[in-house]
PDB file of C-alpha atoms in Angstrom:
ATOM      1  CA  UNK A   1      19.766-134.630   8.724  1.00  0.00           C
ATOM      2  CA  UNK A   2      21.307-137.685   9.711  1.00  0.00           C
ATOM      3  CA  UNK A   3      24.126-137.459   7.105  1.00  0.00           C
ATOM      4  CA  UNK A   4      24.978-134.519   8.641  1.00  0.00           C
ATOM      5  CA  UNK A   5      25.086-135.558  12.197  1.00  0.00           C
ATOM      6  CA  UNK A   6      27.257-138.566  11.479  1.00  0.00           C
ATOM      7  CA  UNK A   7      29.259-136.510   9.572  1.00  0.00           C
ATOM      8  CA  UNK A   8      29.447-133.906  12.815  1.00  0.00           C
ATOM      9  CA  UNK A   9      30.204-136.584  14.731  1.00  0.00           C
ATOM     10  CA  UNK A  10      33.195-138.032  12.329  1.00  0.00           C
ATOM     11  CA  UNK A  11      31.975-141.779  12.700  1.00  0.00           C
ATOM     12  CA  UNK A  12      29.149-143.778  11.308  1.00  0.00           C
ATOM     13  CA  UNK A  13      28.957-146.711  13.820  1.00  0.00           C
ATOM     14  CA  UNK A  14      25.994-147.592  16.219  1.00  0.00           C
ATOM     15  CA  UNK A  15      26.645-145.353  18.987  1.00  0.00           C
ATOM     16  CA  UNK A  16      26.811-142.368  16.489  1.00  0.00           C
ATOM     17  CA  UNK A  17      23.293-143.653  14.494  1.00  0.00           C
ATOM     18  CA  UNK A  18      22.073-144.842  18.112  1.00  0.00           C
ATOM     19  CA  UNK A  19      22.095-140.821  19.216  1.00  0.00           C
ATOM     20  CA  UNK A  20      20.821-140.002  15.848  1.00  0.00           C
ATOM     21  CA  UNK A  21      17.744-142.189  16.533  1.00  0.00           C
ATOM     22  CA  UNK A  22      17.348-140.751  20.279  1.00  0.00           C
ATOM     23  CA  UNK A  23      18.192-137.154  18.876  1.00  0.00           C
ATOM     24  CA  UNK A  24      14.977-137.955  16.228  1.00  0.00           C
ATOM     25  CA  UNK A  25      12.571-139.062  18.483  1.00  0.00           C
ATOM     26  CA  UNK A  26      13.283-136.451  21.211  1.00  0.00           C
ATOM     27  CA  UNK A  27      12.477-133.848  18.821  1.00  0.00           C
ATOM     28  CA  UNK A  28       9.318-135.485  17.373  1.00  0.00           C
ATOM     29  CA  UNK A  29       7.219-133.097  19.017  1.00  0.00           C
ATOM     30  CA  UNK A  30       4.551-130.291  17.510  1.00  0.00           C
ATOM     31  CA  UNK A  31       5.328-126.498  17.730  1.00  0.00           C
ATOM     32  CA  UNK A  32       8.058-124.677  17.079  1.00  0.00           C
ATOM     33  CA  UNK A  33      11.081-126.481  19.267  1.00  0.00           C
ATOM     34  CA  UNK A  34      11.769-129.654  17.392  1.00  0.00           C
ATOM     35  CA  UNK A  35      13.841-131.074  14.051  1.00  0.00           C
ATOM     36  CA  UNK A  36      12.693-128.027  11.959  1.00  0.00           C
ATOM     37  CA  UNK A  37      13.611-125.208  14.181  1.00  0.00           C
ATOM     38  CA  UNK A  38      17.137-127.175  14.851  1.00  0.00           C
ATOM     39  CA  UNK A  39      17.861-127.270  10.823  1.00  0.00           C
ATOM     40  CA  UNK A  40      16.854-123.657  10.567  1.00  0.00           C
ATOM     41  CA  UNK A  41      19.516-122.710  13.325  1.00  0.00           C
ATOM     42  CA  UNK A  42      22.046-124.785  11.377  1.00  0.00           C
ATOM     43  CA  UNK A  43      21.475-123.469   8.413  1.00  0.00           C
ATOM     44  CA  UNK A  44      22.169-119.921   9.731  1.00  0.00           C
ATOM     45  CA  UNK A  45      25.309-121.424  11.617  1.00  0.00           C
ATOM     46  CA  UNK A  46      26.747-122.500   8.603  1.00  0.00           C
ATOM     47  CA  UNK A  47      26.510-119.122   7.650  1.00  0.00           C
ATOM     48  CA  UNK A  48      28.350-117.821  10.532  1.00  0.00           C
ATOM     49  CA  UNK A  49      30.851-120.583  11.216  1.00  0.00           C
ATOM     50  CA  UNK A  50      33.761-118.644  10.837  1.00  0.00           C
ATOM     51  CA  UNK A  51      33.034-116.666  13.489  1.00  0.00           C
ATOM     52  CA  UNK A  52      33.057-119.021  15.888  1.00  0.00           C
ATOM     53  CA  UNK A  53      36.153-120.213  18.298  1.00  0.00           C
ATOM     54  CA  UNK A  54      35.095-123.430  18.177  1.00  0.00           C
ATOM     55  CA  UNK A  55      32.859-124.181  14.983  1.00  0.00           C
ATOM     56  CA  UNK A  56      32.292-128.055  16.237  1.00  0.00           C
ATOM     57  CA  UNK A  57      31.257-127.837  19.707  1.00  0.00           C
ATOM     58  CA  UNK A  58      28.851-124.847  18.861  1.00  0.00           C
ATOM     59  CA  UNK A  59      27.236-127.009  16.067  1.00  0.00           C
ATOM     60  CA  UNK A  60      27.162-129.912  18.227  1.00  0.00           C
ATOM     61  CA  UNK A  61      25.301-127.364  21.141  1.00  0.00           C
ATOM     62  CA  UNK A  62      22.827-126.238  18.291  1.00  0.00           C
ATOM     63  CA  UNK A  63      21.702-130.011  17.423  1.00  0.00           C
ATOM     64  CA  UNK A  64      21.422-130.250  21.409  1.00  0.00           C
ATOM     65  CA  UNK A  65      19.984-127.719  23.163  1.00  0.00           C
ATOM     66  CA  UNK A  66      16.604-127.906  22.648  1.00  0.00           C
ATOM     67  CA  UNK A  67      16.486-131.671  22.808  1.00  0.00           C
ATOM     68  CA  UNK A  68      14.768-131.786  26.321  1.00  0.00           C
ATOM     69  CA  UNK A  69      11.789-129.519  26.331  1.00  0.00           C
ATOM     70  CA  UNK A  70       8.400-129.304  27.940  1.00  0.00           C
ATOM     71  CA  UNK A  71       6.763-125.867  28.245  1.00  0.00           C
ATOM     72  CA  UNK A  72       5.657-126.054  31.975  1.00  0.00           C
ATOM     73  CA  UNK A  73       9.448-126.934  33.033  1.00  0.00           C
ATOM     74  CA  UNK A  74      11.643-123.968  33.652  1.00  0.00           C
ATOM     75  CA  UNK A  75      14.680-125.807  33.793  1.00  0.00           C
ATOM     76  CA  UNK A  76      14.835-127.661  30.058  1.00  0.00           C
ATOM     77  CA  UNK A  77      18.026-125.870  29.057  1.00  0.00           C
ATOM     78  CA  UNK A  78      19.853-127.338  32.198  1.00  0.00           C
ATOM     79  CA  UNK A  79      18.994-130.883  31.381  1.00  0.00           C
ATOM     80  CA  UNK A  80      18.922-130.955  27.545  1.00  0.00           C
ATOM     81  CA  UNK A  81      22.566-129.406  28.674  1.00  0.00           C
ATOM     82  CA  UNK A  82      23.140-132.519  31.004  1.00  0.00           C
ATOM     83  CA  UNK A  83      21.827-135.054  28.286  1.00  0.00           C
ATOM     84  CA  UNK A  84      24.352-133.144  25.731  1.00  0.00           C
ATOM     85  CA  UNK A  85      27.280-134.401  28.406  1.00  0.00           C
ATOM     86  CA  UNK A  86      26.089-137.516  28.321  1.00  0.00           C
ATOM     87  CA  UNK A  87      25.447-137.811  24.407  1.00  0.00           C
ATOM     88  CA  UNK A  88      28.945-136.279  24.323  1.00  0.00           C
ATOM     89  CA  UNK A  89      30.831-139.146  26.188  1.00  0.00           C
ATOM     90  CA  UNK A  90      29.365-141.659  24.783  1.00  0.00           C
ATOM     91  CA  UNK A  91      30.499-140.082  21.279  1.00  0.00           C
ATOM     92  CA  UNK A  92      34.109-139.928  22.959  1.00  0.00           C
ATOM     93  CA  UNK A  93      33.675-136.452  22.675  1.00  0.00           C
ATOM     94  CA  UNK A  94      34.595-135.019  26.439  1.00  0.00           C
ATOM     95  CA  UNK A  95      36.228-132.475  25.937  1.00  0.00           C
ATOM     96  CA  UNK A  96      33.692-130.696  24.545  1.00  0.00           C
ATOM     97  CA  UNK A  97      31.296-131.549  26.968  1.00  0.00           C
ATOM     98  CA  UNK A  98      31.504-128.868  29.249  1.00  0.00           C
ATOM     99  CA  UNK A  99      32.127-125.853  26.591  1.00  0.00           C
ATOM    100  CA  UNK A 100      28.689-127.592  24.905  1.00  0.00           C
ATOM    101  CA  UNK A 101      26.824-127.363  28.075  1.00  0.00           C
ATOM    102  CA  UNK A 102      27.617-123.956  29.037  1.00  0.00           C
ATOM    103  CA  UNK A 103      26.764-122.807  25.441  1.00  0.00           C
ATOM    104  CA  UNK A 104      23.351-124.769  26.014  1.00  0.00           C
ATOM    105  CA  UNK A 105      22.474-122.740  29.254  1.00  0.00           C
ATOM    106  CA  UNK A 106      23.073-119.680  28.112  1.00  0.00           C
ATOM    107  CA  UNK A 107      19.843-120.214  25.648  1.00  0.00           C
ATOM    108  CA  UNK A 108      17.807-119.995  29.157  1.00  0.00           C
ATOM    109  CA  UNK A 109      18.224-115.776  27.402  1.00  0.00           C
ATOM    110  CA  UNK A 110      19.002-114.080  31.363  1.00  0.00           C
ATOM    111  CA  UNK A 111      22.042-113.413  30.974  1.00  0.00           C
ATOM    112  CA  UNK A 112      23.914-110.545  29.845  1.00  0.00           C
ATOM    113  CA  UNK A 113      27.622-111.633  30.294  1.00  0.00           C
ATOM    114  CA  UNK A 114      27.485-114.074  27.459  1.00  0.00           C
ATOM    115  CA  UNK A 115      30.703-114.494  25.332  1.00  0.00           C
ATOM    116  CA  UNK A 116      32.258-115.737  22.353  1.00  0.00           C
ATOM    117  CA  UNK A 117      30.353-118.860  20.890  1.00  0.00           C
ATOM    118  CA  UNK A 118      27.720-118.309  23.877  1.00  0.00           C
ATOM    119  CA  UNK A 119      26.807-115.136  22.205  1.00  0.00           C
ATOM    120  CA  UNK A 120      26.969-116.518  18.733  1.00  0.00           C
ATOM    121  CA  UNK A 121      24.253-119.852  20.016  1.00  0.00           C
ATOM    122  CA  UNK A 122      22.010-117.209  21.844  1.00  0.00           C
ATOM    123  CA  UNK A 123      21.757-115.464  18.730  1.00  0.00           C
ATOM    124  CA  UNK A 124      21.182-118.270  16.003  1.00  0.00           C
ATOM    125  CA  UNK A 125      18.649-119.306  18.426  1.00  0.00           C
ATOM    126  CA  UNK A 126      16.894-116.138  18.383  1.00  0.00           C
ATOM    127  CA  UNK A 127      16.990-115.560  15.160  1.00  0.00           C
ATOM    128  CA  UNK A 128      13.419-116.833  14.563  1.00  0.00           C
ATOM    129  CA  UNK A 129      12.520-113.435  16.070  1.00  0.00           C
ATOM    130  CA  UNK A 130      14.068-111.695  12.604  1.00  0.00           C
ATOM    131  CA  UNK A 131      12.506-114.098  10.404  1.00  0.00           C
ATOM    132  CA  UNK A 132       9.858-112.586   7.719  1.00  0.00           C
ATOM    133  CA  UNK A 133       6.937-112.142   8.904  1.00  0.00           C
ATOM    134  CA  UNK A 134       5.230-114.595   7.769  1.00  0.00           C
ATOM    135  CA  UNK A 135       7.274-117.261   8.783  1.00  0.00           C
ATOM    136  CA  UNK A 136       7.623-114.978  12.557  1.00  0.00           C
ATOM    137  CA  UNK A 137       3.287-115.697  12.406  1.00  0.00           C
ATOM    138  CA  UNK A 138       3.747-119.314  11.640  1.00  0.00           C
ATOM    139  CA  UNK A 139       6.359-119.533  14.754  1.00  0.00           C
ATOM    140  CA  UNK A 140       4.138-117.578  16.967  1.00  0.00           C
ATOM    141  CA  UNK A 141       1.552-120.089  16.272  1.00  0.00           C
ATOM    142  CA  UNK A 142       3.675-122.535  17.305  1.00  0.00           C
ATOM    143  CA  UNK A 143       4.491-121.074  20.347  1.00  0.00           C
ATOM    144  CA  UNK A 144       0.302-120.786  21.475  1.00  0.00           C
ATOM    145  CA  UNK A 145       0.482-124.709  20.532  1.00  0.00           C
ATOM    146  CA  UNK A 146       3.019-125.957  22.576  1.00  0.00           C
ATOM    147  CA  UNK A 147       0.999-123.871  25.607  1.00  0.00           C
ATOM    148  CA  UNK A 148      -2.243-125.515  24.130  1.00  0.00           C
ATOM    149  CA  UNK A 149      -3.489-126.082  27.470  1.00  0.00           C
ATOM    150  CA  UNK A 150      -3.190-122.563  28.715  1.00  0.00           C
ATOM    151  CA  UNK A 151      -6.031-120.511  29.203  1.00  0.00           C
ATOM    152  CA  UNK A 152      -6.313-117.676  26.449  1.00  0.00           C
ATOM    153  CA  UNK A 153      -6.257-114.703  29.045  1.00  0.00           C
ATOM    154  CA  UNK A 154      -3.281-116.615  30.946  1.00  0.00           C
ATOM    155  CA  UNK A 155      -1.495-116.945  27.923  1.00  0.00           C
ATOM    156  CA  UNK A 156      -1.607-113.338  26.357  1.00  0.00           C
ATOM    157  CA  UNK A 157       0.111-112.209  29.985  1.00  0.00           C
ATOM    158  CA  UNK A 158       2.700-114.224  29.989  1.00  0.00           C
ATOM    159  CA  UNK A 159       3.274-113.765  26.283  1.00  0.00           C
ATOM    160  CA  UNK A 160       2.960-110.433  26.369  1.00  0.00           C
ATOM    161  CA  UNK A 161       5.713-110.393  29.404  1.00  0.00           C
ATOM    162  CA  UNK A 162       8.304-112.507  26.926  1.00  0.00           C
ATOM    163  CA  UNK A 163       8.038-110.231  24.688  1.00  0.00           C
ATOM    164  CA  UNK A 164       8.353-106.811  26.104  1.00  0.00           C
ATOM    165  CA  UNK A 165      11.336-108.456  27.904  1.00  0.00           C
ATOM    166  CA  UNK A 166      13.166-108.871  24.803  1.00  0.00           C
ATOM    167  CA  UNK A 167      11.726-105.204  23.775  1.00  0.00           C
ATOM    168  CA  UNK A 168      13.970-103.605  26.531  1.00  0.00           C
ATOM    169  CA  UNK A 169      16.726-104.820  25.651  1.00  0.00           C
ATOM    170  CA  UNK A 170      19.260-102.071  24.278  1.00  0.00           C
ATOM    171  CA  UNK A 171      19.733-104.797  21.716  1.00  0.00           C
ATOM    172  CA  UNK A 172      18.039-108.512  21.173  1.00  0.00           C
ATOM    173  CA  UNK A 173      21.314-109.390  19.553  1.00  0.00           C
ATOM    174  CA  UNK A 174      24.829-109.044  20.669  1.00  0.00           C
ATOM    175  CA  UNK A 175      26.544-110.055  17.522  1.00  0.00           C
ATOM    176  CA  UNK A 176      27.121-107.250  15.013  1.00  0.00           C
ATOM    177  CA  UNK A 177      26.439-109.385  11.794  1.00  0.00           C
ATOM    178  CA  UNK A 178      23.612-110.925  13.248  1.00  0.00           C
ATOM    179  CA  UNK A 179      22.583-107.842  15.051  1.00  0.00           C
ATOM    180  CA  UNK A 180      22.379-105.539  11.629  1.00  0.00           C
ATOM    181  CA  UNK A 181      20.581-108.623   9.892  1.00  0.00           C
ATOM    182  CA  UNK A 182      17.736-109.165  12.373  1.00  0.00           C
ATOM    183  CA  UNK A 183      17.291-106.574  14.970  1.00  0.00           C
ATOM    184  CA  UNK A 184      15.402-104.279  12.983  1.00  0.00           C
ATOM    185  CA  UNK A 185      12.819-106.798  11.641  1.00  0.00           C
ATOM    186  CA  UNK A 186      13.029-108.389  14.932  1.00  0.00           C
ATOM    187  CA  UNK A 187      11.119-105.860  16.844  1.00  0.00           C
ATOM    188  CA  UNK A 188       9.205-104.838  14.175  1.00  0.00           C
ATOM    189  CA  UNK A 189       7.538-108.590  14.642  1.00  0.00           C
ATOM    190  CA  UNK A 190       7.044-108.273  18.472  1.00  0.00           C
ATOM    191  CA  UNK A 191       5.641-104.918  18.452  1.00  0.00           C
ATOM    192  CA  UNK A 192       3.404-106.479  15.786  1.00  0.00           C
ATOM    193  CA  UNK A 193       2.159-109.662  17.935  1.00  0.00           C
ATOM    194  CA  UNK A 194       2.086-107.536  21.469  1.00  0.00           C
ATOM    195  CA  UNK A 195      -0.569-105.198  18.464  1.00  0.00           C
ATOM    196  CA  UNK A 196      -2.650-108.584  17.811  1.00  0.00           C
ATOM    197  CA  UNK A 197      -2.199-110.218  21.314  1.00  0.00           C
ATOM    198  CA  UNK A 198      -3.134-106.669  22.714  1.00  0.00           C
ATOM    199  CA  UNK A 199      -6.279-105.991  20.508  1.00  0.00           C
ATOM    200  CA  UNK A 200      -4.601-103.408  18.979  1.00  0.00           C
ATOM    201  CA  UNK A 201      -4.420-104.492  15.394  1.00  0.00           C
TER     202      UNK A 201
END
């Protein structure tokens, strides 16, 4: 992955490998958000890259935005948004600072508004949702990890809450490709957890 990043970044120096490194170790973490969940979402962006305004910054917002995380923090999008700025201008990258951090915040998933390359990053990052199911039950198990030191009654609720949330939605995804290629098996995989998390199955 670091080939790629330098290669993202157009530059090979120490500041570029430097962020690398940092971008590495931030992510060395068990459960689902870390280096393997940011590789699936570019794998899927390369697949979409075309239909994005601005194919570089929303790359450089999919390595980022997950790159501060802690599950009892609600406001890890925010900051792993303000480190992006940072990372950014250091990189000599500042103009896409501020597109990168909005695209960031909008994976917080409240908002309805979202636009353009905002739409396309909210998607790619719920794509794991659409996944087969097998791979959705190895994510799901990731998820109960990184809340490891939740009770199991606490965590059903508030599971149960994220994912009847996304369940009302008229749709989980706003982009039409990625909306015909993943809603359907999408809630087919939460109806199927909210069945095992609810005794049901």
């Amino acid at each position: 992955m670091e080939d790629r990043w330098l290669r993202l970044c157009g530059r090979s120096d120490e500041i570029a490998r430097g962020c690398f490194v940092r971008i590495h170790r931030l992510y060395d973490r068990p459960g689902h958000h870390n280096l393997r969940h940011i590789g699936e979402c570019l794998a899927l962006f390369d697949e979409i890259a075309e239909s994005a305004r601005s194919p570089r910054a929303l790359e450089f917002a999919i390595w980022l935005h997950d790159i501060v995380y802690h599950p009892t923090q609600g406001d890890c999008e925010r900051r792993s948004a303000q480190m992006a700025g940072m990372m950014l201008k250091e990189l000599g990258e500042e103009p896409l600072a501020e597109p990168v951090k909005r695209m960031i915040i909008a994976t917080e998933h409240n908002r309805e508004d979202v636009e353009g390359d905002e739409r396309l990053i909210v998607d790619v990052d719920l794509a794991i949702l659409g996944s087969v199911p097998s791979r959705y039950d190895e994510y799901a198990s990731q998820i109960r990890e990184e809340f490891h030191f939740v009770g199991d009654d606490e965590y059903r609720a508030g599971r149960l809450a994220v994912l009847r949330r996304f369940l009302s939605r008229d749709s989980i995804f706003r982009t039409p490709l990625l909306h015909e290629r993943f809603e359907k098996r999408a809630r087919s995989n939460l109806n199927r957890e909210i069945g095992v998390l609810s005794g049901d199955s």
